[in-house]
mmCIF file of C-alpha atoms in Angstrom:
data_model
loop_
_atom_site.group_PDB
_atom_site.id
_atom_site.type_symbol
_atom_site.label_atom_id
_atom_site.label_comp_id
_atom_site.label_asym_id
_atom_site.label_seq_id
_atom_site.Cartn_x
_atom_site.Cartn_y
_atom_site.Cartn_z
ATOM 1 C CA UNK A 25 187.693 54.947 39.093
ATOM 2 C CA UNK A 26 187.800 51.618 38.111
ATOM 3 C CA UNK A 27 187.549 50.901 34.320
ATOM 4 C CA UNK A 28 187.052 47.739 32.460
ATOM 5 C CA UNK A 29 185.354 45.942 29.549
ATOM 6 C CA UNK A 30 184.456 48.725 26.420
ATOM 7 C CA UNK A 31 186.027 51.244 28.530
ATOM 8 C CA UNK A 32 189.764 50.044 29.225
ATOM 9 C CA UNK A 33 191.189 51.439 25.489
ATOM 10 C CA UNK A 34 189.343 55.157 25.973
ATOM 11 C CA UNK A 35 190.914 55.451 29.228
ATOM 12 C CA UNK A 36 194.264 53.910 29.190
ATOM 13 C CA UNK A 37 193.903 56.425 25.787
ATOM 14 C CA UNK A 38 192.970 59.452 27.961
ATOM 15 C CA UNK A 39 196.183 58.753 30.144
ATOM 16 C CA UNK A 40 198.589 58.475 27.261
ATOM 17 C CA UNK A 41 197.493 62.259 26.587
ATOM 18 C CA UNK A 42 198.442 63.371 29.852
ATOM 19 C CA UNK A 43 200.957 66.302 29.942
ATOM 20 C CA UNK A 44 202.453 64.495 32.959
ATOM 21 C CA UNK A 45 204.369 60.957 33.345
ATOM 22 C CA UNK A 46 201.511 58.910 34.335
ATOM 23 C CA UNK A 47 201.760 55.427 35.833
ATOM 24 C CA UNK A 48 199.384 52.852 37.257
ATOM 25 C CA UNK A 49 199.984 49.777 39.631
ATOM 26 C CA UNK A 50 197.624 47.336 39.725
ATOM 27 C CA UNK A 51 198.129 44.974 42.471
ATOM 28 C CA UNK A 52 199.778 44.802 46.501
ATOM 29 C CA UNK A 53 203.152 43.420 44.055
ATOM 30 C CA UNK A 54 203.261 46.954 41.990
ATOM 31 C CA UNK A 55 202.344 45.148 38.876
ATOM 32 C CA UNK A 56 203.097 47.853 36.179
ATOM 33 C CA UNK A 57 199.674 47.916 34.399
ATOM 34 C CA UNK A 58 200.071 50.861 32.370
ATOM 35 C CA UNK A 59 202.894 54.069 31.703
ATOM 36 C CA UNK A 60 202.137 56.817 29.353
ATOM 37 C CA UNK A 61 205.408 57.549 26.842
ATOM 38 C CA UNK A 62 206.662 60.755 29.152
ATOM 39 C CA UNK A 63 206.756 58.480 31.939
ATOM 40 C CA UNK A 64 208.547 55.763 29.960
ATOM 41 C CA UNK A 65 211.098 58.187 28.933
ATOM 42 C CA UNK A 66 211.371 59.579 31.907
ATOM 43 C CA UNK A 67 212.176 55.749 32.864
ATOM 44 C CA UNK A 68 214.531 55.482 29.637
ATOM 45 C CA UNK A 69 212.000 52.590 29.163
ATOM 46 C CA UNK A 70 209.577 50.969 26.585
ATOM 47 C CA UNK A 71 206.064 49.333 27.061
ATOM 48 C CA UNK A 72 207.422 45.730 27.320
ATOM 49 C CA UNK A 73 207.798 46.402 31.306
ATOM 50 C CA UNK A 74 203.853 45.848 31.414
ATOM 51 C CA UNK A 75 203.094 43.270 33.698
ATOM 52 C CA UNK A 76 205.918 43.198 35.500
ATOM 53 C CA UNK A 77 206.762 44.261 39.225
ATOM 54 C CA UNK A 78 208.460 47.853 39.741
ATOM 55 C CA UNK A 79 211.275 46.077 41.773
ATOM 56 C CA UNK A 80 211.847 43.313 39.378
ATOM 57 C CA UNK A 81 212.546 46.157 36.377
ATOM 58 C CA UNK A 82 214.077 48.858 38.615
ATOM 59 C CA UNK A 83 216.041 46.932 41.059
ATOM 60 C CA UNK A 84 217.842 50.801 41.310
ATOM 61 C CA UNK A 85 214.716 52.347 42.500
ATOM 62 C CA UNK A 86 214.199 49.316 45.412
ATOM 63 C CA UNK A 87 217.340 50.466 46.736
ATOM 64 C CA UNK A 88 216.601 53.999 46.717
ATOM 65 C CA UNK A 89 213.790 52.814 48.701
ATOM 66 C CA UNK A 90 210.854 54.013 46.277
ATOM 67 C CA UNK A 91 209.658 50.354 45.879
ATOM 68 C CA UNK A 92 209.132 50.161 49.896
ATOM 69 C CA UNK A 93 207.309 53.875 49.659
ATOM 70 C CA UNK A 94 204.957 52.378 47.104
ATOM 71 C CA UNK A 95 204.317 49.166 49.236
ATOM 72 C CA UNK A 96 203.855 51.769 52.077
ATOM 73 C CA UNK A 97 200.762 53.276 50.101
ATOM 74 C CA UNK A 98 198.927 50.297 49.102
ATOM 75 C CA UNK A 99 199.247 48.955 52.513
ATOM 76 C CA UNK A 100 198.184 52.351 54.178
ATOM 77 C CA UNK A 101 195.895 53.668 51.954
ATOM 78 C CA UNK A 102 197.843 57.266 52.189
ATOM 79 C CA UNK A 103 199.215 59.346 49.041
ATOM 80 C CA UNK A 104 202.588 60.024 49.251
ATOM 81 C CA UNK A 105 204.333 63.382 48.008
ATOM 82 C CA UNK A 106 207.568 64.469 47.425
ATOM 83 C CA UNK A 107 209.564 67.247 46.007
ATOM 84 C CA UNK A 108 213.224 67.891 44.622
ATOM 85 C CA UNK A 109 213.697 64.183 44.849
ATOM 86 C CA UNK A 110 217.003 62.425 43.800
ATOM 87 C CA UNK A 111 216.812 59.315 42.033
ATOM 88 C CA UNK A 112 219.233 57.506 39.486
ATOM 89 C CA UNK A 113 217.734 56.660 36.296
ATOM 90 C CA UNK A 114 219.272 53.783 34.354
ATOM 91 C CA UNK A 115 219.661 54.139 30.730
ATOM 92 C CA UNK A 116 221.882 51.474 28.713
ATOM 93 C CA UNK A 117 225.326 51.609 30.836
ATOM 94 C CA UNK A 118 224.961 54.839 32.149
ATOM 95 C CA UNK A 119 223.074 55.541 35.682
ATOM 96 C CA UNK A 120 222.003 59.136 35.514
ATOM 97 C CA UNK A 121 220.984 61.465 39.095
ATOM 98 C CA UNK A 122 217.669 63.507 38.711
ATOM 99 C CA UNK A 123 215.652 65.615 40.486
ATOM 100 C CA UNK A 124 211.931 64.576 40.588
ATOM 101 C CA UNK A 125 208.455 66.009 42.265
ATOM 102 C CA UNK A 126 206.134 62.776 42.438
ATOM 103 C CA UNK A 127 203.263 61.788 43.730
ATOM 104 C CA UNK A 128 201.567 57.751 44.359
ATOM 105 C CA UNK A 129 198.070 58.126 44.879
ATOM 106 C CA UNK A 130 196.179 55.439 46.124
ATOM 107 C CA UNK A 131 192.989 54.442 44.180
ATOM 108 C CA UNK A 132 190.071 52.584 46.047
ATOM 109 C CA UNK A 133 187.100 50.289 45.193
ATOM 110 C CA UNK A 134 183.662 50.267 46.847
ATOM 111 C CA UNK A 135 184.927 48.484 50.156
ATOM 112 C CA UNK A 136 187.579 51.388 50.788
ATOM 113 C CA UNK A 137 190.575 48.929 49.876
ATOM 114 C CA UNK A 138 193.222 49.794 47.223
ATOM 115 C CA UNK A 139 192.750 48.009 43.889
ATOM 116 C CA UNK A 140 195.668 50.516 42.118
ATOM 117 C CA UNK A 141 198.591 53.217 42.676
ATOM 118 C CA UNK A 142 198.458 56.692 40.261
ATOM 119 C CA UNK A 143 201.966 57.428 39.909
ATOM 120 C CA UNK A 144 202.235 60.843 38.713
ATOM 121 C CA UNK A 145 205.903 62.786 38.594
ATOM 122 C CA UNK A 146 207.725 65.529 37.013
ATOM 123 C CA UNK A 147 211.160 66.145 36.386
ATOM 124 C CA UNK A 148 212.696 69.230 38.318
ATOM 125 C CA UNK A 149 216.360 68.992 37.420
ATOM 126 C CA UNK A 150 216.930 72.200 36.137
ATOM 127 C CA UNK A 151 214.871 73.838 38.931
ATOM 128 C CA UNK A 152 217.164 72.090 41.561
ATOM 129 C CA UNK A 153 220.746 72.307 40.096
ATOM 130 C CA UNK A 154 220.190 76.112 38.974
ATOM 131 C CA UNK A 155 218.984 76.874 42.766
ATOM 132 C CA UNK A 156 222.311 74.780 43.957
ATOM 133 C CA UNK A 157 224.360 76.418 41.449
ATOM 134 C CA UNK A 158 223.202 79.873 43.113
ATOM 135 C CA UNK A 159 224.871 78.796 46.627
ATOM 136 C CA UNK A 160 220.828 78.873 47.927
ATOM 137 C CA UNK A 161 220.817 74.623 48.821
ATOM 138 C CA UNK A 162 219.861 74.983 52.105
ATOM 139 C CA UNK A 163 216.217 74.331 52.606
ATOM 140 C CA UNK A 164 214.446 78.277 52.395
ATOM 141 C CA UNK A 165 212.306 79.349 55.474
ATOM 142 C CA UNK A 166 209.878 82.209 54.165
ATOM 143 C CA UNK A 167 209.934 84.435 56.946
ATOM 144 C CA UNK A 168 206.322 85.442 55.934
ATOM 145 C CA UNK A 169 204.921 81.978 56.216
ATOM 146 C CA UNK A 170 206.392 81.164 59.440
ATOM 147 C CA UNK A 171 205.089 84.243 61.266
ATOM 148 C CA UNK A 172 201.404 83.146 59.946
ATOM 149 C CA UNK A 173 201.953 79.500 61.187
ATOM 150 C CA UNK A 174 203.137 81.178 64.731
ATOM 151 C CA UNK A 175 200.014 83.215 65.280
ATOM 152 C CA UNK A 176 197.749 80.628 63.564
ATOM 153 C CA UNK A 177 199.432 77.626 65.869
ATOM 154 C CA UNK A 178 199.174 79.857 69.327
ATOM 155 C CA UNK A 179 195.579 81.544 68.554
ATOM 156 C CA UNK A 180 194.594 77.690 68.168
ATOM 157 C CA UNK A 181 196.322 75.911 70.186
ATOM 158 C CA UNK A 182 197.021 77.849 73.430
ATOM 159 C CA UNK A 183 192.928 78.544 73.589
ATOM 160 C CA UNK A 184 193.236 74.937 75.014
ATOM 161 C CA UNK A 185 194.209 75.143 78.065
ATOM 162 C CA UNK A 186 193.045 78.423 78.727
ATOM 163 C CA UNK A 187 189.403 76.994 78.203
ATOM 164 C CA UNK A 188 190.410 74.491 80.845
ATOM 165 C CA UNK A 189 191.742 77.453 83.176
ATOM 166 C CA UNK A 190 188.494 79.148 82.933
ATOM 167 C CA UNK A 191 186.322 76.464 83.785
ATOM 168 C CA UNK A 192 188.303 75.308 87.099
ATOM 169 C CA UNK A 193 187.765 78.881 88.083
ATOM 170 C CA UNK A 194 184.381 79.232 87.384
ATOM 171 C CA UNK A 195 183.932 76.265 89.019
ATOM 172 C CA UNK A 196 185.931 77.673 92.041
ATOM 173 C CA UNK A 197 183.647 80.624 91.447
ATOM 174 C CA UNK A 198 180.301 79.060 91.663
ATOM 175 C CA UNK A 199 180.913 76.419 94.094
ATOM 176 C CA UNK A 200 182.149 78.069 96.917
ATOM 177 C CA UNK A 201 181.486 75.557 99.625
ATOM 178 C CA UNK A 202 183.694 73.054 97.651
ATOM 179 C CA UNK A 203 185.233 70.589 99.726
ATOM 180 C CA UNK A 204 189.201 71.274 100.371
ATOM 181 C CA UNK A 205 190.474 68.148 98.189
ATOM 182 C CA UNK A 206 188.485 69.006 94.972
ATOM 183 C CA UNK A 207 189.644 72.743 95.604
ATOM 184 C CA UNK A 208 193.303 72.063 95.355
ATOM 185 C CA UNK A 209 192.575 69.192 92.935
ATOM 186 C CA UNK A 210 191.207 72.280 90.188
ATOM 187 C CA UNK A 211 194.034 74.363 91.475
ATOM 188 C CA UNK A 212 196.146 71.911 90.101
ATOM 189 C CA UNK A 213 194.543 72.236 86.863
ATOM 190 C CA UNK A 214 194.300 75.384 86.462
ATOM 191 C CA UNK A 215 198.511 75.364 87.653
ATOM 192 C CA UNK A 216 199.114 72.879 84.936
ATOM 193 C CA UNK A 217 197.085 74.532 82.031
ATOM 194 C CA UNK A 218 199.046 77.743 82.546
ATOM 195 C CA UNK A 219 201.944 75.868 82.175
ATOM 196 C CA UNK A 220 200.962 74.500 79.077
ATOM 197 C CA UNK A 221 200.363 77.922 77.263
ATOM 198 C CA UNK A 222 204.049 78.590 78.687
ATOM 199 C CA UNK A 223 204.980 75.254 76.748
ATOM 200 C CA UNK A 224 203.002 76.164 73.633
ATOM 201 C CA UNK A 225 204.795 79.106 72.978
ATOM 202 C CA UNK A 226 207.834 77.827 73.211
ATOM 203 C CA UNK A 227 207.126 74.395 71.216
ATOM 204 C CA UNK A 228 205.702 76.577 68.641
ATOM 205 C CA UNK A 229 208.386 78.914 68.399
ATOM 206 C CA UNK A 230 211.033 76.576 68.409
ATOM 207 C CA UNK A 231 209.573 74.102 65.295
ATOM 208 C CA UNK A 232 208.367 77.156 63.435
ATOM 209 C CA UNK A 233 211.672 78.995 63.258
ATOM 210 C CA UNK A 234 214.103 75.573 63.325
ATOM 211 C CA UNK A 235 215.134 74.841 59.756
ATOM 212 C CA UNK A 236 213.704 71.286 59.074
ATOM 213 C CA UNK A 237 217.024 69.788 59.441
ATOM 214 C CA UNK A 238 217.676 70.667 62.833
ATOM 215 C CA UNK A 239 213.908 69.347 64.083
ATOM 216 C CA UNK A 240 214.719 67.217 66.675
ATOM 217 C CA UNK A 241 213.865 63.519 66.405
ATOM 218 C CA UNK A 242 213.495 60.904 69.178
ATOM 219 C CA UNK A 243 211.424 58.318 70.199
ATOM 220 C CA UNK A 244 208.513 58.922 71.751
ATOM 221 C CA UNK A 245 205.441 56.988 74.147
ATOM 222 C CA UNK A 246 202.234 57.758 72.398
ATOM 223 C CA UNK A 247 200.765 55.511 75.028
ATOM 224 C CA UNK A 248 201.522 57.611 77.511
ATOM 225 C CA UNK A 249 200.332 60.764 75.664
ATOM 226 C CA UNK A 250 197.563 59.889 73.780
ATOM 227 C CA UNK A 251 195.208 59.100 76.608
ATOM 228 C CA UNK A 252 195.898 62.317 78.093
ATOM 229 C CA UNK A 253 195.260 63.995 75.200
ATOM 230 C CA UNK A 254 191.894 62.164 75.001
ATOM 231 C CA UNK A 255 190.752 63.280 78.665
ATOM 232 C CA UNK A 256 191.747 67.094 77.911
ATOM 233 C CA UNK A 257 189.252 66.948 74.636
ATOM 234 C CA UNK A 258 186.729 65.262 76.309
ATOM 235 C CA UNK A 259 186.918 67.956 79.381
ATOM 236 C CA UNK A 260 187.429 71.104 76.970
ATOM 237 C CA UNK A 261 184.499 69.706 74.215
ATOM 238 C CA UNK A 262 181.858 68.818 77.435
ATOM 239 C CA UNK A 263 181.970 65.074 75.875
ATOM 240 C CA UNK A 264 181.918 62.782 78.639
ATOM 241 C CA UNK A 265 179.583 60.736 77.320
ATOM 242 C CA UNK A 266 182.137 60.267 74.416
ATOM 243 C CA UNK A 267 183.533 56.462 74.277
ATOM 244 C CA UNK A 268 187.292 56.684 73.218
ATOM 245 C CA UNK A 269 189.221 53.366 72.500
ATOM 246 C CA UNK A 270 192.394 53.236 72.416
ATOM 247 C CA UNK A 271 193.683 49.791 70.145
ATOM 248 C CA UNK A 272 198.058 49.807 69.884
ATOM 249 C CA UNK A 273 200.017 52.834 69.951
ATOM 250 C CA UNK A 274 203.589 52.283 68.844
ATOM 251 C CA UNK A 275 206.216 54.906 69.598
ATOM 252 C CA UNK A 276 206.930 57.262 67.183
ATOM 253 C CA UNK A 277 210.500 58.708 66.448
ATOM 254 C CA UNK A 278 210.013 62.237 65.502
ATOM 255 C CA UNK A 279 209.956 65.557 66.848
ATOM 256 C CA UNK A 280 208.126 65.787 69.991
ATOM 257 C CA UNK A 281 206.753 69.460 69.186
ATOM 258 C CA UNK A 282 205.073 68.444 65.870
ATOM 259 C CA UNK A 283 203.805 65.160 67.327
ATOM 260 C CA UNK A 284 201.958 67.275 70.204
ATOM 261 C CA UNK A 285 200.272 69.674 67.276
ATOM 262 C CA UNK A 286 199.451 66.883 64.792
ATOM 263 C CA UNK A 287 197.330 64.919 67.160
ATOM 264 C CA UNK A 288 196.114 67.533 69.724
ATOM 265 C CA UNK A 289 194.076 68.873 66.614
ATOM 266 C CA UNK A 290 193.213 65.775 65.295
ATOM 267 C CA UNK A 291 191.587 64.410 68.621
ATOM 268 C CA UNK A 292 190.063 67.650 69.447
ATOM 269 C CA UNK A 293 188.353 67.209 66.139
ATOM 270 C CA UNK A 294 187.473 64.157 66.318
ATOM 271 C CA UNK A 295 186.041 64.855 70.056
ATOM 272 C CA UNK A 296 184.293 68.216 68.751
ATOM 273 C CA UNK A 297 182.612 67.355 65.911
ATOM 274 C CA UNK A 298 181.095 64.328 67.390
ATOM 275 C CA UNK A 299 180.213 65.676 70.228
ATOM 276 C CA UNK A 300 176.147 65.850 69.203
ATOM 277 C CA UNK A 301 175.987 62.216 68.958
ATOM 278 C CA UNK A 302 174.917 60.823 71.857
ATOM 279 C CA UNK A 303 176.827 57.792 70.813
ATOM 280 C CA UNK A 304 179.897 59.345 70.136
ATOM 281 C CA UNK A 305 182.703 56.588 69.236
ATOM 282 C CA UNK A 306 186.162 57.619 68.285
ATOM 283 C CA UNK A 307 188.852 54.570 67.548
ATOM 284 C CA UNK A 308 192.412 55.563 67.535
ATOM 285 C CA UNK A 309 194.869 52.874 67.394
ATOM 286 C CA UNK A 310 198.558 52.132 64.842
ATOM 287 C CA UNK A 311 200.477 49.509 62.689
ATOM 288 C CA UNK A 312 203.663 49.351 62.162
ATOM 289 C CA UNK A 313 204.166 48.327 58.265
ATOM 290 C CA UNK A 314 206.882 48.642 55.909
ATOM 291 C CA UNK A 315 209.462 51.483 56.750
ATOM 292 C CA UNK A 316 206.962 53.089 58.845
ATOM 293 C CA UNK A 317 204.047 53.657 61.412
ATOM 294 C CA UNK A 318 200.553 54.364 60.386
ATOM 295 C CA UNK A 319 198.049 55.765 62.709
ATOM 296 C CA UNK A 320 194.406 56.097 62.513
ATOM 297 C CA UNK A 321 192.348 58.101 63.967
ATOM 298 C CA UNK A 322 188.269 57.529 63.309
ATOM 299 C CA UNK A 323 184.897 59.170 64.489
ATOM 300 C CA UNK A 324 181.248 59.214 64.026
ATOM 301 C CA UNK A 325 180.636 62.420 64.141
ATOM 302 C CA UNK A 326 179.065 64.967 61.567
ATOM 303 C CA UNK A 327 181.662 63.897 58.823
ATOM 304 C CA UNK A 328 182.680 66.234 55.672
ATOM 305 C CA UNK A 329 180.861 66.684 52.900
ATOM 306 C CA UNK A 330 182.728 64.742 49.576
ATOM 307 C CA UNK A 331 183.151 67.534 47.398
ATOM 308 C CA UNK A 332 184.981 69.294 50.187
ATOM 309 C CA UNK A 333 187.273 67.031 51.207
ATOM 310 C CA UNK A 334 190.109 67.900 48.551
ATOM 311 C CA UNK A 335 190.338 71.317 50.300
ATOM 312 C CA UNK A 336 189.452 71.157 53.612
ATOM 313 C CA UNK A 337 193.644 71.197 54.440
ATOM 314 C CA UNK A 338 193.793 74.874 53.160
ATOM 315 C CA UNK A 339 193.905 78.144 55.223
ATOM 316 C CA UNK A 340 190.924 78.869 57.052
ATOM 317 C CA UNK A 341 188.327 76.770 54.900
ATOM 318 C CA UNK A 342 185.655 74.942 57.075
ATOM 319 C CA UNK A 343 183.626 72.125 56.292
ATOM 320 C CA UNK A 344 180.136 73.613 55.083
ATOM 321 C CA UNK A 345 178.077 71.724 57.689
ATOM 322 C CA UNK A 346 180.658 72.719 60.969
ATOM 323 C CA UNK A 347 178.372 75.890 61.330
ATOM 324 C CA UNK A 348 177.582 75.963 65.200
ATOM 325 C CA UNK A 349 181.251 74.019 66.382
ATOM 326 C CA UNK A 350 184.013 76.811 67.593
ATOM 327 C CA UNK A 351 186.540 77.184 65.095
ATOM 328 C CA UNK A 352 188.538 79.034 62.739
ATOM 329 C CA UNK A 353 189.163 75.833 60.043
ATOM 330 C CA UNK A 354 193.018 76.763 60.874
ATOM 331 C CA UNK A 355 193.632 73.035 62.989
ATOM 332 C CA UNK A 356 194.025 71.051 59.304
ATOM 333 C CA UNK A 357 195.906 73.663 57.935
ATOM 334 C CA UNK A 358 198.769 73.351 61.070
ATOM 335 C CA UNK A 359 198.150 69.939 60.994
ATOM 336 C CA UNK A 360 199.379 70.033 57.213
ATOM 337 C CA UNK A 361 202.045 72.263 57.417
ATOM 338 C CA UNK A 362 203.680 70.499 60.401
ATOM 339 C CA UNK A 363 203.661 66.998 58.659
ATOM 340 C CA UNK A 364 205.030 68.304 55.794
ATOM 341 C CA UNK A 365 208.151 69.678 58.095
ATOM 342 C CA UNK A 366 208.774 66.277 59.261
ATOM 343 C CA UNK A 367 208.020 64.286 56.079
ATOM 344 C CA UNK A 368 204.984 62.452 57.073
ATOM 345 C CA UNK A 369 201.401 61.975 55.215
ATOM 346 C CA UNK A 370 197.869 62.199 55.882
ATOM 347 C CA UNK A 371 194.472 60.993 53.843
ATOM 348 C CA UNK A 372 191.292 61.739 54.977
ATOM 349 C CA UNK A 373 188.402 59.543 54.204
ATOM 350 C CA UNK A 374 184.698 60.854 55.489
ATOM 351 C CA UNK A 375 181.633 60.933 54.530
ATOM 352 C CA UNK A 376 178.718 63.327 56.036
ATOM 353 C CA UNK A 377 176.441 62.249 58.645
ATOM 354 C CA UNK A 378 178.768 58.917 59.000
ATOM 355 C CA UNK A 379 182.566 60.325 60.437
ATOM 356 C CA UNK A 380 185.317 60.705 59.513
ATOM 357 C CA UNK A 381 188.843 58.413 59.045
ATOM 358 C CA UNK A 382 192.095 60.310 59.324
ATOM 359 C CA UNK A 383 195.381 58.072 58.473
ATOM 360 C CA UNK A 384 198.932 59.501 59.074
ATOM 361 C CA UNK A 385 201.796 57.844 58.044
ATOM 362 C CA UNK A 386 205.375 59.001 59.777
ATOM 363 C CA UNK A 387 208.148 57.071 57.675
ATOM 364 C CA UNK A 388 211.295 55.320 59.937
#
């Protein structure tokens, strides 16, 4: 999306007809290369701020903390979304307090490295302070939606470690003359998977139905999970020939119970749909940058084709070239709707026939 030479007048022109405040960053110090007039006046600004740094002209914004968001993006390469946002806008001697949905897109050249940020926003004031107004402030749970993520979450998730039930009893089945030690050894595993549906229903109960506000944060040893996570894939997707390295995994503080659905799916994907390659490589490792953690998780496996990668988050949409994998193209969708509970982001980069690169960003 890079334009220069000839070009550069049509399409800052194009943006300065946008119905939406529009604003573009062109370099790792937020250099403010361009703001349409609704987003200057939604600034209470005028186009001399051009080619200078968003924290330099809105020191009020840095310490709201949407300078280190924006530093976030360009470093991680994930969009960033947010709703009903307050921030105080500055005009002349008076600091005002809006409401704002906003998004910073990230914008990448040819190597997959950010070259700008799309900062895109609109002004929800009204929307906010009339719902306040009507004694309704408290975050809304639609009763409707959470029933769908509760059957969606346990048809998905607790088929698991029922799979790995079923195959240490067919295997207890088939082999009768098994030795006494590998006997109690699947007993075991067929004992723990049990209790692991037990533990699905509950963890899925309890961060469906909790308002978002009472999701229970603390830190937690992806080191210690991760790798287990990894083994159960491997076992449940027949992928032992599957090479998984594992690079740093910081600890997370968040809620244990969305961590567990977040990267159970994202792993069994990975595992799954690279499966077929017989030299099946999946990388997940983490960096800690600004305010945050960001983790990546990366495959070679069939990949997603381009023009279905803006959707392939919704309900029950499957990549067009995942015909003959087990699924119901529900495990983005939870994915999805559980980061959104606890405030964290995802991108997905892929590209079919190479893999696929999924980044997820979980803010301090």
């Amino acid at each position: 999306m890079q334009r220069t030479g000839k070009h550069v007048p049509i399409f800052f022109e194009a943006l300065n007809q946008m119905p939406i405040a529009t604003a573009i960053y062109d370099n790792s110090n937020l250099n403010i290369a361009f703001a349409n007039p609704k987003m200057l006046n939604m600034w209470r600004s005028e186009n001399e701020i051009f080619g200078q740094t968003f924290g330099e002209v809105f020191p009020g914004f840095t310490e709201e903390g949407f300078t280190d968001i924006l530093r976030n993006v360009w470093d991680s390469g994930v969009t960033y979304k947010a709703f009903d946002t307050p921030a105080t806008i500055t005009d002349g001697d008076l600091k005002i307090k809006r409401y704002f949905d906003f998004e910073y897109k990230p914008l990448f050249d040819k190597n997959g490295r950010t070259y700008s940020i799309l900062h895109t926003a609109t002004d929800v004031t009204s929307k906010v302070q009339s719902i306040n107004l009507a004694g309704q402030g408290v975050p809304h749970i639609d009763p409707e939606k959470n029933l769908r993520m509760i059957s969606y979450t346990l048809s998905h998730d607790a088929k698991n470690p029922l799979a790995l039930a079923k195959l240490g009893i067919g295997l207890l089945k088939d082999h009768l003359e098994m030795n006494p030690k590998r006997r109690l050894e699947l007993y075991d595993v067929i004992d723990q998977s049990l209790e692991n549906v037990v533990d699905i229903i509950d963890k899925t109960a309890e961060l469906s139905l909790a308002p978002i506000y009472h999701l229970k944060k603390q830190p937690l040893r992806m080191d210690l999970s991760i790798p287990k996570w990894c083994r159960e894939a491997k076992v449940l997707y027949n992928a032992s020939h599957t090479e998984i390295s594992l690079g740093d995994l910081f600890p997370l503080s968040s809620d244990q119970n969305a961590i567990y659905q977040i990267f159970t799916n994202l792993i069994n994907n990975a595992v799954k749909y690279s499966s077929l390659n017989k030299g099946a490589q999946i990388l997940i490792n983490s960096q800690r940058i600004t305010n945050g953690v960001l983790y990546i998780i990366k495959d070679n496996g069939i990949g997603i084709p381009h023009h279905e990668l803006e959707n392939i988050r919704l309900e029950r949409l499957r990549a067009s070239n995942s015909e003959g994998f087990q699924g119901k193209g529900i495990g983005l969708f939870i994915v999805q709707e559980t980061l959104n509970r606890i405030n964290a982001q995802i991108a997905i980069f892929s590209k079919e026939g190479q893999g696929t690169e999924v980044r997820l960003f979980f803010p301090n």
